[in-house]
Short mmCIF file of C-alpha atoms in Angstrom, two decimals:
data_model
loop_
_atom_site.label_atom_id
_atom_site.label_comp_id
_atom_site.label_asym_id
_atom_site.label_seq_id
_atom_site.Cartn_x
_atom_site.Cartn_y
_atom_site.Cartn_z
CA UNK A 183 37.17 4.60 -4.84
CA UNK A 184 37.72 8.31 -5.54
CA UNK A 185 37.78 9.98 -2.13
CA UNK A 186 38.62 13.33 -3.67
CA UNK A 187 35.28 13.48 -5.49
CA UNK A 188 33.49 12.49 -2.28
CA UNK A 189 35.25 15.28 -0.42
CA UNK A 190 34.50 17.88 -3.09
CA UNK A 191 30.85 16.85 -3.29
CA UNK A 192 30.28 16.88 0.47
CA UNK A 193 29.29 20.58 0.81
CA UNK A 194 26.61 20.25 -1.90
CA UNK A 195 25.32 17.00 -0.41
CA UNK A 196 25.17 18.48 3.09
CA UNK A 197 23.24 21.46 1.74
CA UNK A 198 20.81 18.99 0.19
CA UNK A 199 20.61 17.13 3.51
CA UNK A 200 19.61 20.39 5.19
CA UNK A 201 16.76 20.75 2.70
CA UNK A 202 15.76 17.13 3.36
CA UNK A 203 15.58 17.81 7.10
CA UNK A 204 13.58 20.98 6.42
CA UNK A 205 11.05 19.11 4.28
CA UNK A 206 10.78 16.31 6.83
CA UNK A 207 10.35 18.61 9.83
CA UNK A 208 7.71 20.71 8.05
CA UNK A 209 5.87 17.66 6.75
CA UNK A 210 5.79 15.79 10.06
CA UNK A 211 4.94 19.01 11.92
CA UNK A 212 1.95 19.69 9.67
CA UNK A 213 1.19 15.98 9.60
CA UNK A 214 1.09 15.99 13.40
CA UNK A 215 -1.56 18.70 13.38
CA UNK A 216 -3.54 16.94 10.64
CA UNK A 217 -3.19 13.61 12.39
CA UNK A 218 -4.50 14.88 15.73
CA UNK A 219 -7.51 16.51 14.05
CA UNK A 220 -8.30 13.43 11.95
CA UNK A 221 -7.88 11.04 14.89
CA UNK A 222 -10.31 13.11 16.99
CA UNK A 223 -12.75 13.23 14.06
CA UNK A 224 -12.60 9.45 13.76
CA UNK A 225 -13.31 9.06 17.48
CA UNK A 226 -16.14 11.60 17.69
CA UNK A 227 -19.81 10.68 17.76
CA UNK A 228 -20.69 12.19 14.38
CA UNK A 229 -20.93 9.31 11.88
CA UNK A 230 -20.47 11.45 8.74
CA UNK A 231 -17.22 12.89 10.07
CA UNK A 232 -15.97 9.46 11.09
CA UNK A 233 -16.59 8.18 7.55
CA UNK A 234 -14.70 11.12 6.03
CA UNK A 235 -11.81 10.51 8.41
CA UNK A 236 -11.73 6.81 7.52
CA UNK A 237 -11.74 7.61 3.79
CA UNK A 238 -8.85 10.06 4.23
CA UNK A 239 -6.72 7.57 6.16
CA UNK A 240 -7.56 4.63 3.90
CA UNK A 241 -6.80 6.51 0.68
CA UNK A 242 -3.54 8.09 1.87
CA UNK A 243 -2.21 4.90 3.44
CA UNK A 244 -3.36 2.77 0.53
CA UNK A 245 -1.65 4.74 -2.26
CA UNK A 246 2.08 5.34 -2.81
CA UNK A 247 3.57 8.67 -1.74
CA UNK A 248 5.07 8.99 -5.22
CA UNK A 249 1.58 8.93 -6.78
CA UNK A 250 0.40 11.51 -4.26
CA UNK A 251 3.30 13.80 -5.20
CA UNK A 252 2.33 13.45 -8.87
CA UNK A 253 -1.30 14.24 -8.04
CA UNK A 254 -0.33 17.45 -6.24
CA UNK A 255 2.35 18.61 -8.68
CA UNK A 256 0.93 17.49 -12.05
CA UNK A 257 -2.80 16.73 -11.64
CA UNK A 258 -3.84 19.54 -9.28
CA UNK A 259 -2.63 22.36 -11.61
CA UNK A 260 -4.83 20.92 -14.35
CA UNK A 261 -7.85 21.36 -12.07
CA UNK A 262 -7.07 24.79 -10.62
CA UNK A 263 -5.39 26.10 -13.80
CA UNK A 264 -2.43 27.36 -11.83
CA UNK A 265 1.09 25.98 -11.51
CA UNK A 266 2.04 24.54 -8.13
CA UNK A 267 5.54 25.38 -6.89
CA UNK A 268 7.76 22.32 -6.39
CA UNK A 269 8.47 23.26 -2.76
CA UNK A 270 4.77 23.71 -1.99
CA UNK A 271 3.94 20.44 -3.76
CA UNK A 272 6.64 18.55 -1.85
CA UNK A 273 5.55 19.85 1.56
CA UNK A 274 1.83 19.44 0.79
CA UNK A 275 2.07 15.85 -0.46
CA UNK A 276 4.39 14.73 2.34
CA UNK A 277 2.29 16.48 5.02
CA UNK A 278 -0.97 14.96 3.83
CA UNK A 279 0.65 11.54 3.66
CA UNK A 280 2.23 11.87 7.09
CA UNK A 281 -1.07 13.07 8.54
CA UNK A 282 -2.76 9.78 7.66
CA UNK A 283 -0.11 7.73 9.47
CA UNK A 284 -0.01 10.08 12.45
CA UNK A 285 -3.81 9.86 12.69
CA UNK A 286 -3.56 6.09 13.11
CA UNK A 287 -0.74 6.48 15.65
CA UNK A 288 -2.76 8.95 17.72
CA UNK A 289 -5.93 6.88 17.47
CA UNK A 290 -4.07 3.87 18.84
CA UNK A 291 -2.53 5.99 21.59
CA UNK A 292 -5.88 7.49 22.62
CA UNK A 293 -7.63 4.13 22.62
CA UNK A 294 -4.85 2.69 24.82
CA UNK A 295 -5.85 5.09 27.64
CA UNK A 296 -8.26 3.56 30.13
CA UNK A 297 -11.86 4.61 29.42
CA UNK A 298 -12.24 5.50 33.06
CA UNK A 299 -10.07 8.55 32.42
CA UNK A 300 -12.73 10.02 30.15
CA UNK A 301 -15.49 9.13 32.58
CA UNK A 302 -13.56 10.76 35.43
CA UNK A 303 -13.10 13.95 33.45
CA UNK A 304 -16.75 14.14 32.51
CA UNK A 305 -17.80 13.51 36.10
CA UNK A 306 -15.75 16.57 37.10
CA UNK A 307 -17.85 18.71 34.78
CA UNK A 308 -15.37 18.83 31.90
CA UNK A 309 -16.57 18.65 28.29
CA UNK A 310 -15.47 15.86 25.95
CA UNK A 311 -12.95 18.20 24.31
CA UNK A 312 -11.61 19.52 27.65
CA UNK A 313 -11.15 15.98 28.93
CA UNK A 314 -9.43 14.97 25.71
CA UNK A 315 -7.16 18.02 25.75
CA UNK A 316 -6.15 18.07 29.41
CA UNK A 317 -6.27 14.39 30.39
CA UNK A 318 -6.29 11.95 27.46
CA UNK A 319 -4.00 13.56 24.87
CA UNK A 320 -1.07 14.29 27.27
CA UNK A 321 -1.04 10.65 28.37
CA UNK A 322 -1.45 9.37 24.81
CA UNK A 323 1.38 11.56 23.55
CA UNK A 324 3.86 9.96 25.97
CA UNK A 325 2.91 6.52 24.68
CA UNK A 326 3.24 7.35 21.00
CA UNK A 327 6.72 8.90 21.07
CA UNK A 328 8.40 5.74 19.63
CA UNK A 329 5.98 5.35 16.68
CA UNK A 330 6.13 9.11 16.03
CA UNK A 331 9.91 8.82 15.90
CA UNK A 332 9.56 5.96 13.42
CA UNK A 333 7.24 8.12 11.30
CA UNK A 334 9.84 10.92 11.28
CA UNK A 335 12.55 8.48 10.19
CA UNK A 336 10.29 7.00 7.50
CA UNK A 337 9.44 10.46 6.16
CA UNK A 338 13.12 11.44 6.26
CA UNK A 339 13.84 8.61 3.83
CA UNK A 340 10.62 8.90 1.80
CA UNK A 341 11.28 12.61 1.20
CA UNK A 342 13.80 11.46 -1.39
CA UNK A 343 10.80 10.86 -3.68
CA UNK A 344 10.31 14.60 -4.16
CA UNK A 345 13.44 14.48 -6.33
CA UNK A 346 11.20 13.24 -9.18
CA UNK A 347 9.66 16.72 -9.49
CA UNK A 348 13.08 18.35 -9.65
CA UNK A 349 13.24 19.47 -6.02
CA UNK A 350 16.90 19.59 -5.03
CA UNK A 351 17.06 17.77 -1.73
CA UNK A 352 19.80 15.25 -0.86
CA UNK A 353 18.92 12.58 -3.42
CA UNK A 354 18.45 15.08 -6.25
CA UNK A 355 21.77 16.77 -5.42
CA UNK A 356 23.40 13.34 -5.65
CA UNK A 357 21.85 12.76 -9.09
CA UNK A 358 23.07 16.12 -10.37
CA UNK A 359 26.61 15.51 -9.12
CA UNK A 360 26.67 12.06 -10.73
CA UNK A 361 25.50 13.55 -14.04
CA UNK A 362 28.55 15.81 -13.93
CA UNK A 363 31.20 13.48 -12.48
CA UNK A 364 29.95 9.97 -13.45
CA UNK A 365 31.10 8.84 -9.98
CA UNK A 366 27.98 6.82 -9.22
CA UNK A 367 29.38 4.56 -6.52
CA UNK A 368 31.16 7.29 -4.56
CA UNK A 369 28.24 9.72 -4.61
CA UNK A 370 25.50 7.21 -3.81
CA UNK A 371 27.66 5.85 -1.00
CA UNK A 372 28.03 9.37 0.37
CA UNK A 373 24.26 9.94 0.10
CA UNK A 374 23.58 6.65 1.91
CA UNK A 375 26.00 7.52 4.73
CA UNK A 376 24.41 10.95 5.21
CA UNK A 377 20.93 9.41 5.39
CA UNK A 378 22.24 6.84 7.87
CA UNK A 379 23.71 9.54 10.10
CA UNK A 380 20.47 11.54 10.06
CA UNK A 381 18.24 8.56 10.84
CA UNK A 382 20.59 7.38 13.59
CA UNK A 383 20.54 10.85 15.18
CA UNK A 384 16.72 10.91 15.15
CA UNK A 385 16.55 7.41 16.63
CA UNK A 386 18.89 8.44 19.47
CA UNK A 387 16.86 11.58 20.15
CA UNK A 388 13.65 9.53 20.35
CA UNK A 389 15.32 7.13 22.79
CA UNK A 390 16.36 10.04 25.01
CA UNK A 391 12.84 11.50 25.01
CA UNK A 392 11.32 8.12 25.75
CA UNK A 393 13.63 7.56 28.74
CA UNK A 394 12.94 11.06 30.05
CA UNK A 395 9.17 10.56 29.98
CA UNK A 396 9.53 7.18 31.70
CA UNK A 397 11.56 8.81 34.50
CA UNK A 398 8.88 11.47 34.93
CA UNK A 399 6.23 8.80 35.34
CA UNK A 400 8.21 6.94 38.01
#
């Protein structure tokens, strides 16, 4: 065990961890927006839109994120005849993937709200969208905090896949350091510990938010 190499590599690995957090936050943030829109589309009364929403969710959840990254980074440029930047490809693929999972999370959260809430809103003269925005979604959001936290943790780990297109996040930084030092065990152990710390921090934050919302409801 060469602790000196681990110590020397730590600044580069932490810089890569910062990029990993950046990718994850951007992807889940955009995925949250996509997921809300898709979940509402799947619950609306327009059959064509519901079918499109179902196709989106089924395709994205049924194919590996790695394949989706390849489609955006390698296949898409062949169609548009323009190179896609690695950063843009990473964020785009991860956001689209996250959006499909968030859509299912939100759909489950919305459907868990008593149907009488919608009827009450409509009886007060509110439109479907106003009722959804002011009554249903706020209640649903409180219920989906744990699964949203799990999605953030999953994306935090899955973001390591963008290393295959040369994007220098935490995993890629580890690969580059190993190529120079040949200290595979020490570097991968360091990478694993950093991922563990990040996921543990997110899990604790989700627990705090969940307890806070439960206190507000009491």
